[in-house]
mmCIF file of C-alpha atoms and ligand atoms in Angstrom:
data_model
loop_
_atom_site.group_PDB
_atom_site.id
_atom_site.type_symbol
_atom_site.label_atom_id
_atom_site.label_comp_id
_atom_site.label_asym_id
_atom_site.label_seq_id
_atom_site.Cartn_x
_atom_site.Cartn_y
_atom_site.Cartn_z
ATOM 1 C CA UNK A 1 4.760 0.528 -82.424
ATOM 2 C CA UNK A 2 7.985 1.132 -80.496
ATOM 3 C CA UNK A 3 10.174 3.777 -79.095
ATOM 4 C CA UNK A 4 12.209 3.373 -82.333
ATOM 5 C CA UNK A 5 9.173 4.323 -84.225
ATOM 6 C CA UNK A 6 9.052 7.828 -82.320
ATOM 7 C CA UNK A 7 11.787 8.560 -80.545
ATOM 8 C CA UNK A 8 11.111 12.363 -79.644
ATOM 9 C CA UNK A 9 11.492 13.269 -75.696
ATOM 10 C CA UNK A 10 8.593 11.203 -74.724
ATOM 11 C CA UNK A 11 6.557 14.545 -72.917
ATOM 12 C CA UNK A 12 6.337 16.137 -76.252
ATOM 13 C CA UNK A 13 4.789 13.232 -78.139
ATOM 14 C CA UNK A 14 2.545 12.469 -75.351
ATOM 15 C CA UNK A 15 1.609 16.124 -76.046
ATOM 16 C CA UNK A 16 1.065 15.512 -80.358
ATOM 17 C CA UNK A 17 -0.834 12.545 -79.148
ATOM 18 C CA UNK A 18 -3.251 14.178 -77.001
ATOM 19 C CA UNK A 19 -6.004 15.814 -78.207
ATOM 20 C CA UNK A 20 -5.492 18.778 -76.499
ATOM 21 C CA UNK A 21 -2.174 18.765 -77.714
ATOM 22 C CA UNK A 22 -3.382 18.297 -81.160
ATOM 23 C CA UNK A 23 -5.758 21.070 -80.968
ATOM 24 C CA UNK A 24 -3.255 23.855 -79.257
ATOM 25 C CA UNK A 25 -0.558 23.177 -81.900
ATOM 26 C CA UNK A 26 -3.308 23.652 -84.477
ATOM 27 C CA UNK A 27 -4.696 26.683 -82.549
ATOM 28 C CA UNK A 28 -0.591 28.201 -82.556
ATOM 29 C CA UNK A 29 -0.794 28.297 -85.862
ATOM 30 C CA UNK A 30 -4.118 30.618 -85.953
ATOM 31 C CA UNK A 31 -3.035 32.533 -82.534
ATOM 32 C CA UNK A 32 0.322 32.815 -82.891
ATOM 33 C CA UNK A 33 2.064 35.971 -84.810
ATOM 34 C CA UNK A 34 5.882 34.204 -85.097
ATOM 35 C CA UNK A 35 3.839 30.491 -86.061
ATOM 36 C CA UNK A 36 1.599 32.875 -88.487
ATOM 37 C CA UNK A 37 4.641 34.307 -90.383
ATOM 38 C CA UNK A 38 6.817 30.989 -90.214
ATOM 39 C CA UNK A 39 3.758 29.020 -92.217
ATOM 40 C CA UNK A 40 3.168 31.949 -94.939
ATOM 41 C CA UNK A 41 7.062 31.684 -95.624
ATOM 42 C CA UNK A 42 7.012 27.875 -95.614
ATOM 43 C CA UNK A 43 4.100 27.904 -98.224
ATOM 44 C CA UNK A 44 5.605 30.378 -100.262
ATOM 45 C CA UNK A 45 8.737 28.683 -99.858
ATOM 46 C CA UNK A 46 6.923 25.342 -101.168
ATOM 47 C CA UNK A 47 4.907 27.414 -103.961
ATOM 48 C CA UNK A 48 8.569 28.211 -105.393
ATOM 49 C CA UNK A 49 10.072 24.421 -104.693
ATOM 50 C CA UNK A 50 6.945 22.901 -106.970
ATOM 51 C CA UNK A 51 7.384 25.573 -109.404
ATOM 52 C CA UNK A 52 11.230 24.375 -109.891
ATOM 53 C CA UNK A 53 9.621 21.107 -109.763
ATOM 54 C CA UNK A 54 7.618 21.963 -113.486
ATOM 55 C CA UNK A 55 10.123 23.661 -114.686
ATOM 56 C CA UNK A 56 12.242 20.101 -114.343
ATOM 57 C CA UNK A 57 9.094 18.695 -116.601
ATOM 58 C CA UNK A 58 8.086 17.030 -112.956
ATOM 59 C CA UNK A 59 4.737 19.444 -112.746
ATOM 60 C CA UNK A 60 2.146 16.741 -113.163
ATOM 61 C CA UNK A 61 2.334 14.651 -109.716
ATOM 62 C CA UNK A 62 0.010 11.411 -109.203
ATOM 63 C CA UNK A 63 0.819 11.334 -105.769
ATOM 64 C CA UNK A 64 2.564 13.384 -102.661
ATOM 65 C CA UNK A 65 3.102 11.909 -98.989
ATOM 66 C CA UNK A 66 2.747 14.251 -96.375
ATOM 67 C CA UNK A 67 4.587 12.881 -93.197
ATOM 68 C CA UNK A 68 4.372 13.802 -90.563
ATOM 69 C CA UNK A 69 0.915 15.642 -91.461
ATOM 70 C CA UNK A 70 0.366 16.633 -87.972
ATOM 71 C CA UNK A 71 -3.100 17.952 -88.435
ATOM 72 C CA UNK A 72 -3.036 18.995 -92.211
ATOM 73 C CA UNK A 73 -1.368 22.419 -91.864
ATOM 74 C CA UNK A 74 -0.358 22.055 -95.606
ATOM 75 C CA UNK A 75 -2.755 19.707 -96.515
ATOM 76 C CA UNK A 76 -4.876 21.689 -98.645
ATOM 77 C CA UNK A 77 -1.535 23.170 -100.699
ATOM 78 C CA UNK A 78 -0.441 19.930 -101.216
ATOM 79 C CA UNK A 79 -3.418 17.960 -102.326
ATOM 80 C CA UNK A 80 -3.910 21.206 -104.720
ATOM 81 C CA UNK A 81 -0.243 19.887 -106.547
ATOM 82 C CA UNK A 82 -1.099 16.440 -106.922
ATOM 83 C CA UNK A 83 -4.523 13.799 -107.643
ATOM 84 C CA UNK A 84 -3.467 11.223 -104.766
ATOM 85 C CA UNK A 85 -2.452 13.341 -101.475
ATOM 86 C CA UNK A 86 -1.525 10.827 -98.438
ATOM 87 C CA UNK A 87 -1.255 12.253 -95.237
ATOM 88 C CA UNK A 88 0.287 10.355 -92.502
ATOM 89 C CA UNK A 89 1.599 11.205 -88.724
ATOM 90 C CA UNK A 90 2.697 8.796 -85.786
ATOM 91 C CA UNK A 91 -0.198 10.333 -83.747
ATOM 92 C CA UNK A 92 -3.340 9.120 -84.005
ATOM 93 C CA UNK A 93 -5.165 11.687 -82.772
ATOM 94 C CA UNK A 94 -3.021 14.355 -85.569
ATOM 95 C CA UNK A 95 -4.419 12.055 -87.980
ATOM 96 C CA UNK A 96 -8.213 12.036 -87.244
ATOM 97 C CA UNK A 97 -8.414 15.832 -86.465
ATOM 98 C CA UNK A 98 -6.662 16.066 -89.717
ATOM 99 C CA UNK A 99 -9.386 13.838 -91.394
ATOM 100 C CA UNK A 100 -12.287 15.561 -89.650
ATOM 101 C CA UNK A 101 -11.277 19.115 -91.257
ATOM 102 C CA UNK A 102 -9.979 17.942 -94.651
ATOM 103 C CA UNK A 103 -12.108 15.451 -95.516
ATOM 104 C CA UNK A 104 -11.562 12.377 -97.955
ATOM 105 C CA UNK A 105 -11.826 13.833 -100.960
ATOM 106 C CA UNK A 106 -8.630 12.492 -103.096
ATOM 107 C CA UNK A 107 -6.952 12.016 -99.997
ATOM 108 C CA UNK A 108 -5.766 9.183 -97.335
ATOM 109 C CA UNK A 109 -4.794 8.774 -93.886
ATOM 110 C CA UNK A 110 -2.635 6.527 -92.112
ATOM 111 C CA UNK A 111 -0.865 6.310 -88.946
ATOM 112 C CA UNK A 112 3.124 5.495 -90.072
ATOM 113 C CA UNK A 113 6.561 6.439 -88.401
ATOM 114 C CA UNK A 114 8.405 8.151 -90.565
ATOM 115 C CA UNK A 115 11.504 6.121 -89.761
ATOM 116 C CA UNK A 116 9.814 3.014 -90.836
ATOM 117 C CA UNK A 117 7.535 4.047 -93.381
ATOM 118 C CA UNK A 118 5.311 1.578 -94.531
ATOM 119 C CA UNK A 119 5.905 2.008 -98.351
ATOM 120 C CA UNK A 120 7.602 0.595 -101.078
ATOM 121 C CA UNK A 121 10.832 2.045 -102.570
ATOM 122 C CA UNK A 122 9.719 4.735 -105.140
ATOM 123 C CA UNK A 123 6.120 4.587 -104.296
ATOM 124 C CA UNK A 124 5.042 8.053 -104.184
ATOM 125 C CA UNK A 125 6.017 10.841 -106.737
ATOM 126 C CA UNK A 126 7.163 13.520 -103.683
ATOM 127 C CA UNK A 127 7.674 13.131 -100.260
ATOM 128 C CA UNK A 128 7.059 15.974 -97.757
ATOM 129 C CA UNK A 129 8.198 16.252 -94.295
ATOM 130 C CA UNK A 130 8.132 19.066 -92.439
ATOM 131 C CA UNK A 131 9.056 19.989 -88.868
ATOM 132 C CA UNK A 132 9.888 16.184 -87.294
ATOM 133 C CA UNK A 133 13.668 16.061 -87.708
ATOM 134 C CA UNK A 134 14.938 18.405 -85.518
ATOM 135 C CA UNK A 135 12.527 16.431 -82.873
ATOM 136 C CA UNK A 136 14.811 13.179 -83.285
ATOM 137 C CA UNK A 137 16.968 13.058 -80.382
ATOM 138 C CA UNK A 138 20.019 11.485 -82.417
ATOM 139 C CA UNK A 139 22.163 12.156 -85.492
ATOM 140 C CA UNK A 140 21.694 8.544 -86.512
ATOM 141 C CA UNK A 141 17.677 8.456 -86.400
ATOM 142 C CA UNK A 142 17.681 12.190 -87.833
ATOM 143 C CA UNK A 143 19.564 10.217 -90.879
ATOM 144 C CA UNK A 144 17.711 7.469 -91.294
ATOM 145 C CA UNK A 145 14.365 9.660 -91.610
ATOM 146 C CA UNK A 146 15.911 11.293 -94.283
ATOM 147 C CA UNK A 147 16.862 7.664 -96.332
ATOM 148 C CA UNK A 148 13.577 6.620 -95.042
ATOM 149 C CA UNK A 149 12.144 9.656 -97.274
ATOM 150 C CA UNK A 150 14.740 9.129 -99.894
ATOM 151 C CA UNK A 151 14.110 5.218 -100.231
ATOM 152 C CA UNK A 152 9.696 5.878 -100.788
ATOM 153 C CA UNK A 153 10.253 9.101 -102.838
ATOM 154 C CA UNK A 154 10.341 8.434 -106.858
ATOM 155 C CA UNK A 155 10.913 11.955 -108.595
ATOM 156 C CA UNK A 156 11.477 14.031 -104.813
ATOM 157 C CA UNK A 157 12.099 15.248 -101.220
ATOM 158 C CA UNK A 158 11.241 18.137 -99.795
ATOM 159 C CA UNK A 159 12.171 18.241 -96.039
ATOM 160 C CA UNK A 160 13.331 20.810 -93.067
ATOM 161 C CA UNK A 161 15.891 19.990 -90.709
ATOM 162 C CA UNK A 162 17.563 22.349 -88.219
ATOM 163 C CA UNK A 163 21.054 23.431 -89.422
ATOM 164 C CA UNK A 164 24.433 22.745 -87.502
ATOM 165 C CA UNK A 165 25.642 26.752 -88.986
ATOM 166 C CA UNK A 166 22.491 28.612 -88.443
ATOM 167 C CA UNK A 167 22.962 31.552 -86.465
ATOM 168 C CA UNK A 168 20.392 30.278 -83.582
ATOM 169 C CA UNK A 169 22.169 26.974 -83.494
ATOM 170 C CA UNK A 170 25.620 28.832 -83.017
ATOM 171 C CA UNK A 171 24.035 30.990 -79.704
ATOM 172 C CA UNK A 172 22.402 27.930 -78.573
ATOM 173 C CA UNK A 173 25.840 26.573 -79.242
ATOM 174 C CA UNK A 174 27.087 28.864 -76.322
ATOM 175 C CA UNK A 175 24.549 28.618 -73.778
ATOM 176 C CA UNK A 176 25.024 24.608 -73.719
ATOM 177 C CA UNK A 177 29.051 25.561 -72.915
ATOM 178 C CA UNK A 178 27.540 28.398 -70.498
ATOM 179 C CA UNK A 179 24.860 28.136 -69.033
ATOM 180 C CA UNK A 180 24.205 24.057 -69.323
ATOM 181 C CA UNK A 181 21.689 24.256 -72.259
ATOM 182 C CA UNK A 182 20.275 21.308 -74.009
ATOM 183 C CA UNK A 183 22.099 21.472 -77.689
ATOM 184 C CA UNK A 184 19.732 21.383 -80.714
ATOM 185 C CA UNK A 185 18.807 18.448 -82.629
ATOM 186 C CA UNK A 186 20.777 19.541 -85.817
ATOM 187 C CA UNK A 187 22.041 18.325 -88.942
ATOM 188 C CA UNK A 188 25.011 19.770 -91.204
ATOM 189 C CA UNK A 189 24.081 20.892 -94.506
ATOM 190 C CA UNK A 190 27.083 18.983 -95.910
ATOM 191 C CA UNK A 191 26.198 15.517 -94.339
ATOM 192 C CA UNK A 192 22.624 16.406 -95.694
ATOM 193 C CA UNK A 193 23.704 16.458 -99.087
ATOM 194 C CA UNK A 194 25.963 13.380 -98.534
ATOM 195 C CA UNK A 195 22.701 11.272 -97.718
ATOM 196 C CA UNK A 196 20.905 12.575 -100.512
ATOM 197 C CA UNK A 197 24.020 11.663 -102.613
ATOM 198 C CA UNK A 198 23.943 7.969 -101.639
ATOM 199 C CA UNK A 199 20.078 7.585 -102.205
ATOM 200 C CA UNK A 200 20.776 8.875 -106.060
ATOM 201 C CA UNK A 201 18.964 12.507 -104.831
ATOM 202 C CA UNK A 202 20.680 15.938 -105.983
ATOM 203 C CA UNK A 203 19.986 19.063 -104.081
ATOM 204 C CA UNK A 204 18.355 21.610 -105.794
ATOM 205 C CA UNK A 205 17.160 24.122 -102.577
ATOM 206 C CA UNK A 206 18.313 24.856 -99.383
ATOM 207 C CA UNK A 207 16.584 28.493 -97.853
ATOM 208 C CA UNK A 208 17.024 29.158 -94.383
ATOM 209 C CA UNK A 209 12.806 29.668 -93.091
ATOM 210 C CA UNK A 210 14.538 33.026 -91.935
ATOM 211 C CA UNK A 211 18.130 33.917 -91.211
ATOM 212 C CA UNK A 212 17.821 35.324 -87.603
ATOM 213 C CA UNK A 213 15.276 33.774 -85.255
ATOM 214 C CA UNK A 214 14.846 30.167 -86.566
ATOM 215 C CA UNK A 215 17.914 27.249 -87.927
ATOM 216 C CA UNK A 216 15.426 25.571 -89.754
ATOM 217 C CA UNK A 217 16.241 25.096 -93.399
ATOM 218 C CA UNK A 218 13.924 23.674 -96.102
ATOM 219 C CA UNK A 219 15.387 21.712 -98.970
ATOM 220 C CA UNK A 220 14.592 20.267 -102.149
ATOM 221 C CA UNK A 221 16.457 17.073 -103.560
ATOM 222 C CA UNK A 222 15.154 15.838 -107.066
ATOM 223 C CA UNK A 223 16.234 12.112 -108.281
ATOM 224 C CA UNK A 224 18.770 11.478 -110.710
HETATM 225 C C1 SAM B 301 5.877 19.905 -85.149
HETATM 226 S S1 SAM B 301 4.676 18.729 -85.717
HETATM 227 C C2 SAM B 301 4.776 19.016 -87.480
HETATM 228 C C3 SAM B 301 3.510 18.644 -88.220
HETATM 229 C C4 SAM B 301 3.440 19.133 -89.681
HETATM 230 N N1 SAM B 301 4.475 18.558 -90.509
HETATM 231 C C5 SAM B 301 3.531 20.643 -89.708
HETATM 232 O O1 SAM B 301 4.569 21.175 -90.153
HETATM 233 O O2 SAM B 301 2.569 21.305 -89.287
HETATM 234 C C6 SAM B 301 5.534 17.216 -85.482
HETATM 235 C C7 SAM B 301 4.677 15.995 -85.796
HETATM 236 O O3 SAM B 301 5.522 14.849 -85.844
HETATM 237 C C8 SAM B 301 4.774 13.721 -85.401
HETATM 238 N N2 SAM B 301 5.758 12.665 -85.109
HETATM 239 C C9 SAM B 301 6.592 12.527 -84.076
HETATM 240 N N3 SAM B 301 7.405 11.473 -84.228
HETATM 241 C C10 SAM B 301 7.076 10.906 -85.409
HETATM 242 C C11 SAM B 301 7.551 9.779 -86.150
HETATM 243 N N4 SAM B 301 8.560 9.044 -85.717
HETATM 244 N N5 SAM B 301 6.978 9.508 -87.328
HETATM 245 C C12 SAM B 301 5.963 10.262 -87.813
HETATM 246 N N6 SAM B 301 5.455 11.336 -87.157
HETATM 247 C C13 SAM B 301 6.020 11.664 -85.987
HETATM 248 C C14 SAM B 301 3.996 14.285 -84.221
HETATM 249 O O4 SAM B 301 2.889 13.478 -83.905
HETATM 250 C C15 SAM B 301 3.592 15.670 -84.769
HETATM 251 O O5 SAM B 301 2.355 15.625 -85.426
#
């Protein structure tokens, strides 16, 4: 693979890629009160999206493709929504820790970029991925993950990105003018919906995670 293929700041994916990278990230999420409260309103948040899902007679999924995986925080939610769960990350090391703890059970791993994914158009029933685009360092790869997701995914998306008009992007917005911050790696809702648009996706969801503390926004786009 190439620098195309993950084109984060190269420290931090050295960091996914290590083991004890892999491990601490995991270990946040046990530790960590703010990572703690962030993934019980992401799954409740995703409880809700594949309710709407049913409701839109899409309830009975073959398959879901969770990319990046990282080590299979969601894992067991998804593969509860679906008979085929595929779990993917551009770290190796992500993917076998994920694999040791979850098992093989109706599941399957791969290492894939999510830029480049190594799928056919419409191959999987939903496509999940959570927490990698505000980690691409440019507007133009942040949109082509999303038509990467768009062009695999044959009933939906659901996907986080960090939002241009969230209130943490709009102080960070200062302290790049002020104090020489790096900006965010945002998108705007608008040119969100725009992508979705062109790939034939509507949106049905956009929450803010939470309105103070956090840009991140999760959305749900459902094909046409
Ligand atoms: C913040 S973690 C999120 C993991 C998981 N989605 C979650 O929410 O717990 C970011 C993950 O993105 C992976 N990653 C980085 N660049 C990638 C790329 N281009 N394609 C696929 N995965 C990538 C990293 O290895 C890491 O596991």
């Amino acid at each position: 693979m190439t620098d195309l293929h993950s084109p984060m700041q190269p420290g931090k994916l050295q960091n996914y890629n290590s083991a004890r990278g892999a491990e601490a990230y995991k270990a946040d999420y046990r530790n960590k009160l703010h990572r703690k409260w962030s993934d019980r309103r992401e799954r409740a948040l995703l409880a809700a999206y594949f309710a709407e899902l049913e409701r839109l007679g899409h309830g009975d999924l073959d398959s879901i493709l969770d990319l990046p995986c990282g080590h299979g925080r969601l894992a067991d939610l998804l593969g509860s929504r679906c008979r085929r769960l595929i779990e993917a990350d551009w770290s190796f090391t992500m993917v076998s820790l994920n694999q040791r703890d979850h098992g093989r059970d109706g599941r399957s791993y791969c290492r894939a970029s999510a830029l480049e994914i190594p799928l056919p158009d419409r191959s999987v029933d939903v496509v999940v991925s959570f927490r990698l685009s505000h980690h691409l360092e440019t507007q133009a790869l942040r949109e082509r993950h999303l038509q990467e997701l768009f062009r695999v995914a044959r009933k939906a998306v659901i996907v986080t990105w960090f939002s241009a008009t969230s209130l943490k992007n709009v102080l960070r917005q200062v302290r790049v003018v002020l104090a020489g911050k790096k900006p965010k790696n945002v998108l705007r809702n608008a040119r969100v919906r725009e992508v979705a648009a062109a790939a034939g996706f509507a949106p049905r969801r956009a929450t803010p995670l939470f309105r103070i503390g956090s840009g991140h926004v999760l959305g749900l786009f459902v094909r046409r």
